[in-house]
PDB file of N, CA and C in Angstrom:
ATOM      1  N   UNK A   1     -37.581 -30.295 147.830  1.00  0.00           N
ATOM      2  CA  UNK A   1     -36.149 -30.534 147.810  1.00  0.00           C
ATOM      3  C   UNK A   1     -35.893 -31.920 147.230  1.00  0.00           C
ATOM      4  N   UNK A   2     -35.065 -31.743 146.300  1.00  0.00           N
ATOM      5  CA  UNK A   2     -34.832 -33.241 145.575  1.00  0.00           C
ATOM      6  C   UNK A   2     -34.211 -34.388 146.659  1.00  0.00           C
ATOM      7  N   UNK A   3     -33.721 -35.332 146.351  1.00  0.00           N
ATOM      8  CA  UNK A   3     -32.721 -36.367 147.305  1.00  0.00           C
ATOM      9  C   UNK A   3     -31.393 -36.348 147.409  1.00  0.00           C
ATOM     10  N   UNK A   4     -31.117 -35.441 146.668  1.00  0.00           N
ATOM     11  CA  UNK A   4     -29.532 -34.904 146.452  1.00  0.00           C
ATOM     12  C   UNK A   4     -29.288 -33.405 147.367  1.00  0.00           C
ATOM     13  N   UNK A   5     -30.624 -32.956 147.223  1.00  0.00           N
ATOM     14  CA  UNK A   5     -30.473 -31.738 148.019  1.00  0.00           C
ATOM     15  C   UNK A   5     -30.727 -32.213 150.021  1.00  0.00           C
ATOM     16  N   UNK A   6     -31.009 -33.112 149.726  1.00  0.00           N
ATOM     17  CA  UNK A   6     -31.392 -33.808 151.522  1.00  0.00           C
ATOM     18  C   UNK A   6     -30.117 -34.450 151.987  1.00  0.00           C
ATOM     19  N   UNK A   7     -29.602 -35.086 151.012  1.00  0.00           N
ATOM     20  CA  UNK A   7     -28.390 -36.219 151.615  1.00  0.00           C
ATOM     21  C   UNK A   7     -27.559 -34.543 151.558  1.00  0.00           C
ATOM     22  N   UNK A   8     -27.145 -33.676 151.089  1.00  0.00           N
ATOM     23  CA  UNK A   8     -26.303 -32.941 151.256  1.00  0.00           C
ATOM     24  C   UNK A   8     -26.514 -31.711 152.574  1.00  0.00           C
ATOM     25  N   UNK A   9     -27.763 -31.579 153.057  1.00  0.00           N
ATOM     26  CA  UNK A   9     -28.152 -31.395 153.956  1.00  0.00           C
ATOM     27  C   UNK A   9     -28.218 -31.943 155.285  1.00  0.00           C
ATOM     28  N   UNK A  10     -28.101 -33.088 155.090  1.00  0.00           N
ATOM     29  CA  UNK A  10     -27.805 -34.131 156.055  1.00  0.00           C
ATOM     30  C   UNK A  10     -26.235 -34.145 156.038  1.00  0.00           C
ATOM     31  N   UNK A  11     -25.426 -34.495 155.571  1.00  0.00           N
ATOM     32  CA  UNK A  11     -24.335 -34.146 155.724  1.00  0.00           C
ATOM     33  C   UNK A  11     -23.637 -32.939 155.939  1.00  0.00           C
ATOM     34  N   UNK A  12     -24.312 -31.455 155.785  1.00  0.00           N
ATOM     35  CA  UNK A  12     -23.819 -30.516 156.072  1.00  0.00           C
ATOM     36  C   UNK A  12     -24.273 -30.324 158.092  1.00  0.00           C
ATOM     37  N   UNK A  13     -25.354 -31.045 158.340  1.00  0.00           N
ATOM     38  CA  UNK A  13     -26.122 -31.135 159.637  1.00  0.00           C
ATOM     39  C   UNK A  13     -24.908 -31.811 160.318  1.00  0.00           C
ATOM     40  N   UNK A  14     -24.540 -33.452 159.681  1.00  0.00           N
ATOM     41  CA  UNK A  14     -23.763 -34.478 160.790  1.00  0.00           C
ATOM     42  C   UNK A  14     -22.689 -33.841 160.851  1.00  0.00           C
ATOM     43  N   UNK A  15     -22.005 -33.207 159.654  1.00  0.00           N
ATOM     44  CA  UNK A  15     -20.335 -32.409 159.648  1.00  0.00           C
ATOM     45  C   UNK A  15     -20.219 -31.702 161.036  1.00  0.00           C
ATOM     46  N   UNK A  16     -21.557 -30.431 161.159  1.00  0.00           N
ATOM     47  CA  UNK A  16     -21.552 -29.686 161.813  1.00  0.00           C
ATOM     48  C   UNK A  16     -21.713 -30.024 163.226  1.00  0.00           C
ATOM     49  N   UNK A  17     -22.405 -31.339 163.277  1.00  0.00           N
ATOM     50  CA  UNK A  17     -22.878 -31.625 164.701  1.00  0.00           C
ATOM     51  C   UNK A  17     -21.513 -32.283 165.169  1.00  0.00           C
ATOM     52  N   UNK A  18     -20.642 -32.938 164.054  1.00  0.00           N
ATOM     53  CA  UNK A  18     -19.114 -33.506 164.406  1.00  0.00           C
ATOM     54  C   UNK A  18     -18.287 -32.235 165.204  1.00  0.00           C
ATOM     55  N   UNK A  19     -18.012 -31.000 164.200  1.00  0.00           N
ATOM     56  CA  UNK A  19     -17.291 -30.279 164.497  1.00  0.00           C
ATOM     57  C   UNK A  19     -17.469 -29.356 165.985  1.00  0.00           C
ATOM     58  N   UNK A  20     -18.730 -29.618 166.193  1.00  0.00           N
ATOM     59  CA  UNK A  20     -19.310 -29.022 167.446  1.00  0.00           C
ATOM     60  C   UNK A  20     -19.007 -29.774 168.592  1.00  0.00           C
ATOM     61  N   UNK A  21     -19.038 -31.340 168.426  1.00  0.00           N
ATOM     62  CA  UNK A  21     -18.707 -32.155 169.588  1.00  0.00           C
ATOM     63  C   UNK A  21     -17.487 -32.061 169.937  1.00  0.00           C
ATOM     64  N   UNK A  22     -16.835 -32.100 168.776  1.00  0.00           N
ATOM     65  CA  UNK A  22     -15.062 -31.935 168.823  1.00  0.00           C
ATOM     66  C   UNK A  22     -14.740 -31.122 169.781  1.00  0.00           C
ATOM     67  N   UNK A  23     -15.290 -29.940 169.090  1.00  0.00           N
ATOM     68  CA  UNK A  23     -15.112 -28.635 169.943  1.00  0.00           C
ATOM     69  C   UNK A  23     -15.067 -27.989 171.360  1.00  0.00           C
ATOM     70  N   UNK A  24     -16.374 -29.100 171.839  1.00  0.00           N
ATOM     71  CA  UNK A  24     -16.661 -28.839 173.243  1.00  0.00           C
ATOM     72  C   UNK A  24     -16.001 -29.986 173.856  1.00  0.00           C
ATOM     73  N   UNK A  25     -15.291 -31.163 173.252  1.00  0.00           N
ATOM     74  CA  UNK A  25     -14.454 -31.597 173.902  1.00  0.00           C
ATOM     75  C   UNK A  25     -12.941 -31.147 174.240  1.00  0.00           C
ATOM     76  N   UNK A  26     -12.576 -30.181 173.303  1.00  0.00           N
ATOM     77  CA  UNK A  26     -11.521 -29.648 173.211  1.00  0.00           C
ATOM     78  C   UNK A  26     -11.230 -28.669 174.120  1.00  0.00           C
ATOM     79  N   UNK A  27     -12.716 -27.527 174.163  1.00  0.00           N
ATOM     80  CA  UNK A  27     -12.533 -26.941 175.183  1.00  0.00           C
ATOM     81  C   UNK A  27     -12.757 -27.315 176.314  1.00  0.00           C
ATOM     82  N   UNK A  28     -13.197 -28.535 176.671  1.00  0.00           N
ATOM     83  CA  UNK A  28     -13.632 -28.985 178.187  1.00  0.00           C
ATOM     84  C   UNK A  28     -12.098 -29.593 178.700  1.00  0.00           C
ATOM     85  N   UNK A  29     -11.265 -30.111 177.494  1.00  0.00           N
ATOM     86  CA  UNK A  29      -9.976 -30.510 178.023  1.00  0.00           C
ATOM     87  C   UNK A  29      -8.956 -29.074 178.550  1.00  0.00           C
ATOM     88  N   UNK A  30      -9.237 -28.288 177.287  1.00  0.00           N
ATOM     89  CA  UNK A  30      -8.224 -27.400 177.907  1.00  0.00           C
ATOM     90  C   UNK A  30      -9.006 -26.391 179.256  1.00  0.00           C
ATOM     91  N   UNK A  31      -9.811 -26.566 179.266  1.00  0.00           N
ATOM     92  CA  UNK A  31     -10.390 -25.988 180.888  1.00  0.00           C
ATOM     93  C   UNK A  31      -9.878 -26.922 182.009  1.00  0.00           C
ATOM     94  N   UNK A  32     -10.032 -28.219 181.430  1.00  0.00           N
ATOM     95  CA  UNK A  32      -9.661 -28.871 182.459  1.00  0.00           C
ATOM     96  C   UNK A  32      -7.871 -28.664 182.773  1.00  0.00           C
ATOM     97  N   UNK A  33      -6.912 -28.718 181.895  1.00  0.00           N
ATOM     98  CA  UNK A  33      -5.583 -28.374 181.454  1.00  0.00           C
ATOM     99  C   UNK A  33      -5.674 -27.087 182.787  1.00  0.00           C
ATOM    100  N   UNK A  34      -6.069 -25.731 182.463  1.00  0.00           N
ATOM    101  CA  UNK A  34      -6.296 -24.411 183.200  1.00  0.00           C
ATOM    102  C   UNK A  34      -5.808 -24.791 184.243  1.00  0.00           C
ATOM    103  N   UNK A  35      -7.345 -25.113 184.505  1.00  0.00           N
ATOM    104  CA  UNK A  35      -7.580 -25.684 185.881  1.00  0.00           C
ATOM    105  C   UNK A  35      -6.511 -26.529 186.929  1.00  0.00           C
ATOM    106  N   UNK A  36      -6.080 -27.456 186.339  1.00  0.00           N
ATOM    107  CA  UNK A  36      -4.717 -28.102 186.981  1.00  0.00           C
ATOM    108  C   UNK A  36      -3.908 -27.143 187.088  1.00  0.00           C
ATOM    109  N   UNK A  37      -3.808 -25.570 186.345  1.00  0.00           N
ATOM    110  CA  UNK A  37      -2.106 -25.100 186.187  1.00  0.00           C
ATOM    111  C   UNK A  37      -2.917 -23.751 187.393  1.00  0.00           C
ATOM    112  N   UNK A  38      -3.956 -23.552 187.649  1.00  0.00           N
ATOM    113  CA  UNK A  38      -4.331 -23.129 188.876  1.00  0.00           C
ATOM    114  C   UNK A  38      -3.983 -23.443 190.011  1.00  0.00           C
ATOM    115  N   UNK A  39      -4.536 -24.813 190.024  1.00  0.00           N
ATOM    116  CA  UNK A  39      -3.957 -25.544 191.335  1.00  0.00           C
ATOM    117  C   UNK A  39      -2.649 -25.606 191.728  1.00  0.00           C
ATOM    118  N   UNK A  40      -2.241 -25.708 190.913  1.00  0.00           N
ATOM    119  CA  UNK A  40      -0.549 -25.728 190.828  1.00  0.00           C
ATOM    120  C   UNK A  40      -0.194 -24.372 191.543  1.00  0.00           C
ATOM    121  N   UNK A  41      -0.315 -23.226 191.017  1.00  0.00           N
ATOM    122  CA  UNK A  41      -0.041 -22.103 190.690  1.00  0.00           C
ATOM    123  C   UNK A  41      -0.523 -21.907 192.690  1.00  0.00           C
ATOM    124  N   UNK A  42      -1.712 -21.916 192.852  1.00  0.00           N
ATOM    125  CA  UNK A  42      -2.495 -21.986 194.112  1.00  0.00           C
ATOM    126  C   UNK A  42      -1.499 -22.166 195.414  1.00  0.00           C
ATOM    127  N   UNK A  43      -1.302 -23.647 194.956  1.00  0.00           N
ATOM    128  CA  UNK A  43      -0.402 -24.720 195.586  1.00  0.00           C
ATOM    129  C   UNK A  43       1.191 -23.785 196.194  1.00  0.00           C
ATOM    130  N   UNK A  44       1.843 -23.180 195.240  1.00  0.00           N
ATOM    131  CA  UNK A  44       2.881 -22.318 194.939  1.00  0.00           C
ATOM    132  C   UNK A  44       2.828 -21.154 195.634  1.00  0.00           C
ATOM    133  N   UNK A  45       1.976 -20.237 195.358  1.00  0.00           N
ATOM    134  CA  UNK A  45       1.547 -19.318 196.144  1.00  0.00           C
ATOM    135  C   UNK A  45       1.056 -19.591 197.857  1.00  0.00           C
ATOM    136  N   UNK A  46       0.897 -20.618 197.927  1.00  0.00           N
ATOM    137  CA  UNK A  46       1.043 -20.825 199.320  1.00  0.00           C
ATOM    138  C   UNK A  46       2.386 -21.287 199.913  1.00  0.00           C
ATOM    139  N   UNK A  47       3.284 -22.584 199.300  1.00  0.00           N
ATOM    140  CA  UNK A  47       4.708 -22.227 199.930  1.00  0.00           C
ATOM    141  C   UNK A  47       4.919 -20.815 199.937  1.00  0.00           C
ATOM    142  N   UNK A  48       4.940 -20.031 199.067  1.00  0.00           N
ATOM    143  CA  UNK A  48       5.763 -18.885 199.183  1.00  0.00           C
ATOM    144  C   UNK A  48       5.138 -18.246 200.460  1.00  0.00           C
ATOM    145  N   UNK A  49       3.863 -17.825 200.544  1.00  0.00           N
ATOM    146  CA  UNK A  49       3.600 -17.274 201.787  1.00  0.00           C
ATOM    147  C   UNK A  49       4.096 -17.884 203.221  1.00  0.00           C
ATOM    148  N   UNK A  50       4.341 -19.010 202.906  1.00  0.00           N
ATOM    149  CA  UNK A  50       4.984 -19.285 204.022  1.00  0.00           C
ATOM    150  C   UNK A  50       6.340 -19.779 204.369  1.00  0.00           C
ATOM    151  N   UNK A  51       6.877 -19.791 203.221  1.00  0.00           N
ATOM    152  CA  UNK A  51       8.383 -18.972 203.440  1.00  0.00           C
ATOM    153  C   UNK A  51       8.213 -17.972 203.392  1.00  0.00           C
ATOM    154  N   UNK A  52       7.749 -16.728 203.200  1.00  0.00           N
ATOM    155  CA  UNK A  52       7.944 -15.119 203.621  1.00  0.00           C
ATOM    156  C   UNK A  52       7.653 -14.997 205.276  1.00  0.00           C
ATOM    157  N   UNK A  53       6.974 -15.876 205.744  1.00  0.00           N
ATOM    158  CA  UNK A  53       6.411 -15.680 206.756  1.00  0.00           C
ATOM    159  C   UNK A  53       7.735 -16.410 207.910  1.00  0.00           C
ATOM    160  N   UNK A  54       8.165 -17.559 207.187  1.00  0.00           N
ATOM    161  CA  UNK A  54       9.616 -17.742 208.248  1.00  0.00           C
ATOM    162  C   UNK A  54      10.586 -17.223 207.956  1.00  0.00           C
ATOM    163  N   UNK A  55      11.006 -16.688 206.813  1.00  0.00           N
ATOM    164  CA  UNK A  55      11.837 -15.485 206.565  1.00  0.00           C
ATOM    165  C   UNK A  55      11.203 -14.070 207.506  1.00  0.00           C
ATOM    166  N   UNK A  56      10.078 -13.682 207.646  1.00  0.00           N
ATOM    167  CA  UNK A  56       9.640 -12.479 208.573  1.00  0.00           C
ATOM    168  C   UNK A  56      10.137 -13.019 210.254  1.00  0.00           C
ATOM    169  N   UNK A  57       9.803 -14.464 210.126  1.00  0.00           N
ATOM    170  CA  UNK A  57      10.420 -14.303 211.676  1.00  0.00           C
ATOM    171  C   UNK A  57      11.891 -14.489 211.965  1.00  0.00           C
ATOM    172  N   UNK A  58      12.939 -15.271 211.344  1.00  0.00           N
ATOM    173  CA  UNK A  58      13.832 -15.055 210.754  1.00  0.00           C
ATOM    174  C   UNK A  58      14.234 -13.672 211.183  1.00  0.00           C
ATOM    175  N   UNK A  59      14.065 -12.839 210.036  1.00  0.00           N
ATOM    176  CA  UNK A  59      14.230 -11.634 209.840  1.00  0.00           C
ATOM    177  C   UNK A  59      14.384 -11.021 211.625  1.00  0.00           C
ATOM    178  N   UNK A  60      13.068 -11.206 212.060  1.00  0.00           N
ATOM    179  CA  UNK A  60      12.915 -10.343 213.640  1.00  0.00           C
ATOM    180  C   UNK A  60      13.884 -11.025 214.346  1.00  0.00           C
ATOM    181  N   UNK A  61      14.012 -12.532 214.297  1.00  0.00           N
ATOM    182  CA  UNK A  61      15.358 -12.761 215.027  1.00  0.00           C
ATOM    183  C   UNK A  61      16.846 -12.247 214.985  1.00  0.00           C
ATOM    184  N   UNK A  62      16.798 -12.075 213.815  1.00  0.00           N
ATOM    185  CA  UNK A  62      18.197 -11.754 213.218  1.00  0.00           C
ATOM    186  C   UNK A  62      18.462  -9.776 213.532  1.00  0.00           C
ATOM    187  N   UNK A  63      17.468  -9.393 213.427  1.00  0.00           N
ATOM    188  CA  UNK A  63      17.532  -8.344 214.045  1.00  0.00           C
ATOM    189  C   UNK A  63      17.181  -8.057 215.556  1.00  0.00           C
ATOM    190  N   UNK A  64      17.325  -8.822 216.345  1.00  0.00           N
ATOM    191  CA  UNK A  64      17.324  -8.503 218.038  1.00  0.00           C
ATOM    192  C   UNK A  64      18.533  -7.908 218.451  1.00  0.00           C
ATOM    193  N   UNK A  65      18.449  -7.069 219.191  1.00  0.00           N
ATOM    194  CA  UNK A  65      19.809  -6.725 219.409  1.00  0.00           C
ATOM    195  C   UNK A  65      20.634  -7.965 220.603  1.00  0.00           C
ATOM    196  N   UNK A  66      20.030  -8.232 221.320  1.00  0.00           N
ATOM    197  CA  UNK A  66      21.096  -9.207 221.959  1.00  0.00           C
ATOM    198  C   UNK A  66      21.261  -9.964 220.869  1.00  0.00           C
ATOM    199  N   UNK A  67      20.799 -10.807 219.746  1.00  0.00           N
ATOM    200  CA  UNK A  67      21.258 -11.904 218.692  1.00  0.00           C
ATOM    201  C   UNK A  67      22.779 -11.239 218.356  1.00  0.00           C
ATOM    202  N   UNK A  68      22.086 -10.181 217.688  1.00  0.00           N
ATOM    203  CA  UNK A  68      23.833  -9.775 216.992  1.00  0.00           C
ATOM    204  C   UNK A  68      24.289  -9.912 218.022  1.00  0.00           C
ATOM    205  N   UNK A  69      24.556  -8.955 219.122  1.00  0.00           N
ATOM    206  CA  UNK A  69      25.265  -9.075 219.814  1.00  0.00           C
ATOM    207  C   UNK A  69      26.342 -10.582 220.388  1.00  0.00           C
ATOM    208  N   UNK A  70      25.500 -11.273 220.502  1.00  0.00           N
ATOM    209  CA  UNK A  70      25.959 -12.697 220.963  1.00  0.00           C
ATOM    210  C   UNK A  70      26.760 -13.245 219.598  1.00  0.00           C
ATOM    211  N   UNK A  71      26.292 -13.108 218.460  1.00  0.00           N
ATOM    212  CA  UNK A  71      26.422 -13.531 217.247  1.00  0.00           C
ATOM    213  C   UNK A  71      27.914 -12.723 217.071  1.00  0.00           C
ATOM    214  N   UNK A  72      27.886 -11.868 217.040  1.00  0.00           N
ATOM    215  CA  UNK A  72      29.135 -10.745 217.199  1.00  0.00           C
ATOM    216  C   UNK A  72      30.171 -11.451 218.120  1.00  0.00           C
ATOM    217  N   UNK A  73      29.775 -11.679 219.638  1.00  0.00           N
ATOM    218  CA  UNK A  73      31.053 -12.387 220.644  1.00  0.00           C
ATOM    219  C   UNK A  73      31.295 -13.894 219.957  1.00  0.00           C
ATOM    220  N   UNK A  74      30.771 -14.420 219.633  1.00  0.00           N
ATOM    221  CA  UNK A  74      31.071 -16.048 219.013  1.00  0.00           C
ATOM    222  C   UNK A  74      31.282 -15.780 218.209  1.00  0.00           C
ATOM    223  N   UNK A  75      31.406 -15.317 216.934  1.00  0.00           N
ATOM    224  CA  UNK A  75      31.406 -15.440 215.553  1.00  0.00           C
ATOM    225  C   UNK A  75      32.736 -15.084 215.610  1.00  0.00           C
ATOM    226  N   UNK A  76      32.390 -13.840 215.270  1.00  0.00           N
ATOM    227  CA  UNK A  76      33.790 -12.498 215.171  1.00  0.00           C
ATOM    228  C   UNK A  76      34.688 -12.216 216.272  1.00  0.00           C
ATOM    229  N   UNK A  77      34.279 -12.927 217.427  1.00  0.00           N
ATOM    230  CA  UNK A  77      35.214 -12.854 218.774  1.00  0.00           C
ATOM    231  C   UNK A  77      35.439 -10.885 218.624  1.00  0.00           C
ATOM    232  N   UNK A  78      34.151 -10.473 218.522  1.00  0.00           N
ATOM    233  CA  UNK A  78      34.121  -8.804 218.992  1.00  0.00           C
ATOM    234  C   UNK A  78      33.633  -9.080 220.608  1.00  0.00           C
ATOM    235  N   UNK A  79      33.972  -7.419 220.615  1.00  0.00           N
ATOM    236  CA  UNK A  79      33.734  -6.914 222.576  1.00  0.00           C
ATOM    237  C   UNK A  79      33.663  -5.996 222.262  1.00  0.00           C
ATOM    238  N   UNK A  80      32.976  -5.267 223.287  1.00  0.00           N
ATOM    239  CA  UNK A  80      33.203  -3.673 223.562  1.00  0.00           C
ATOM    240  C   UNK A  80      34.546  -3.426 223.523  1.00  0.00           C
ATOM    241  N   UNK A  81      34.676  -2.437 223.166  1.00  0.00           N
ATOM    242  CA  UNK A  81      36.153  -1.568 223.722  1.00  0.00           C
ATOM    243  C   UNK A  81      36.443  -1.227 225.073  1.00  0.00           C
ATOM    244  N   UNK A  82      37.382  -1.376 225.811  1.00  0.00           N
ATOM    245  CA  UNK A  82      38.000  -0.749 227.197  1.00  0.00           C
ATOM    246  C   UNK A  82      37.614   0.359 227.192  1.00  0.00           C
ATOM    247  N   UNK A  83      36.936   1.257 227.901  1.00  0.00           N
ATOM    248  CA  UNK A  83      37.565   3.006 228.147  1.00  0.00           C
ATOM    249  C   UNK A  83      38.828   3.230 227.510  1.00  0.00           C
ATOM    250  N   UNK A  84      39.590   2.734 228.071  1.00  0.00           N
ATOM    251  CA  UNK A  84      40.884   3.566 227.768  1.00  0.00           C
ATOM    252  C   UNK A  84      41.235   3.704 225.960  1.00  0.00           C
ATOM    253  N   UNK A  85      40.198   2.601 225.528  1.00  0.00           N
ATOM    254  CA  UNK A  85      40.481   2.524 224.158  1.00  0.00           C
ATOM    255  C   UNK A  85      39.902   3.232 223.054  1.00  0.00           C
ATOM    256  N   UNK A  86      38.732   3.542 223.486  1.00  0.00           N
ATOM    257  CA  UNK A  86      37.612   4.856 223.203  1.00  0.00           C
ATOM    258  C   UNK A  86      38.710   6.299 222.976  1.00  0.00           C
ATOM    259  N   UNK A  87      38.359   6.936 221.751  1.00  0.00           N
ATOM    260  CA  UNK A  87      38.935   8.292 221.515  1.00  0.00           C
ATOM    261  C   UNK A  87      37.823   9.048 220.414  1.00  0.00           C
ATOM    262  N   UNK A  88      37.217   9.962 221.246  1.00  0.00           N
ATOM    263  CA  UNK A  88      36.434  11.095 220.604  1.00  0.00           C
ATOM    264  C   UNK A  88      36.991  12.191 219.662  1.00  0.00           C
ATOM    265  N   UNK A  89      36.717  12.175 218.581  1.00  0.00           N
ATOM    266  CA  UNK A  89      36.620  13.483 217.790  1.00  0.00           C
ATOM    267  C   UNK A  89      36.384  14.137 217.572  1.00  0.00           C
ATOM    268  N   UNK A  90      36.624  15.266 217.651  1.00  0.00           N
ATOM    269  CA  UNK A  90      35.702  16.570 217.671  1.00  0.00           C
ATOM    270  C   UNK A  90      36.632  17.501 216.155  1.00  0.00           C
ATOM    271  N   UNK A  91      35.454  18.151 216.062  1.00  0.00           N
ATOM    272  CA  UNK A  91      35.636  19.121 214.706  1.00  0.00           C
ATOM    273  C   UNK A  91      36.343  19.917 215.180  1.00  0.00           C
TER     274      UNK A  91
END
C-alpha cells in the first residue's frame, strides 16, 4: 500500500472512530433524556393512584345513606313527608 493509500486509511479509521463516539454519546444522552421522562411519568402515575384512591373513599362517603341523608336536612332543608302528605297511585 503506497502512503497515500495509508493516510487515507487512517483517516477513513479516525472519521469512523469520530462518528462512533458521537454516536454513543448521543445515544447515552437520549437514554438518559427517556429515563428522566420515566421518572416523571412514574412519579405521575402515582399521584393519580392516589387521588383515585381518595376519590374511592370520597366516593363511599358520599354514598352512605345517613350522609345524604343529613346532607339532604342541612343543605336542601328536606324531611320526610307527614303521613297525611303521602298519596299512593294505583293503575
Amino acid at each position: 500500500m503506497s502512503k497515500r493509500g495509508l493516510v487515507i486509511a487512517f483517516l477513513l479509521v479516525w472519521f469512523s472512530t469520530l462518528a462512533t463516539a458521537l454516536s454513543i454519546v448521543k445515544v447515552r444522552h437520549e437514554a438518559r433524556a427517556h429515563f428522566m421522562e420515566l421518572q416523571r411519568l412514574e412519579a405521575r402515575i402515582d399521584e393519580l393512584d392516589m387521588e383515585w384512591d381518595r376519590l374511592l373513599i370520597e366516593e363511599s362517603t358520599w354514598s352512605n345513606h345517613s350522609q345524604i341523608e343529613q346532607t339532604a336536612r342541612q343543605r336542601l332543608a328536606m324531611r320526610l313527608p307527614a303521613p297525611s302528605e303521602v298519596k299512593v297511585v294505583r293503575r
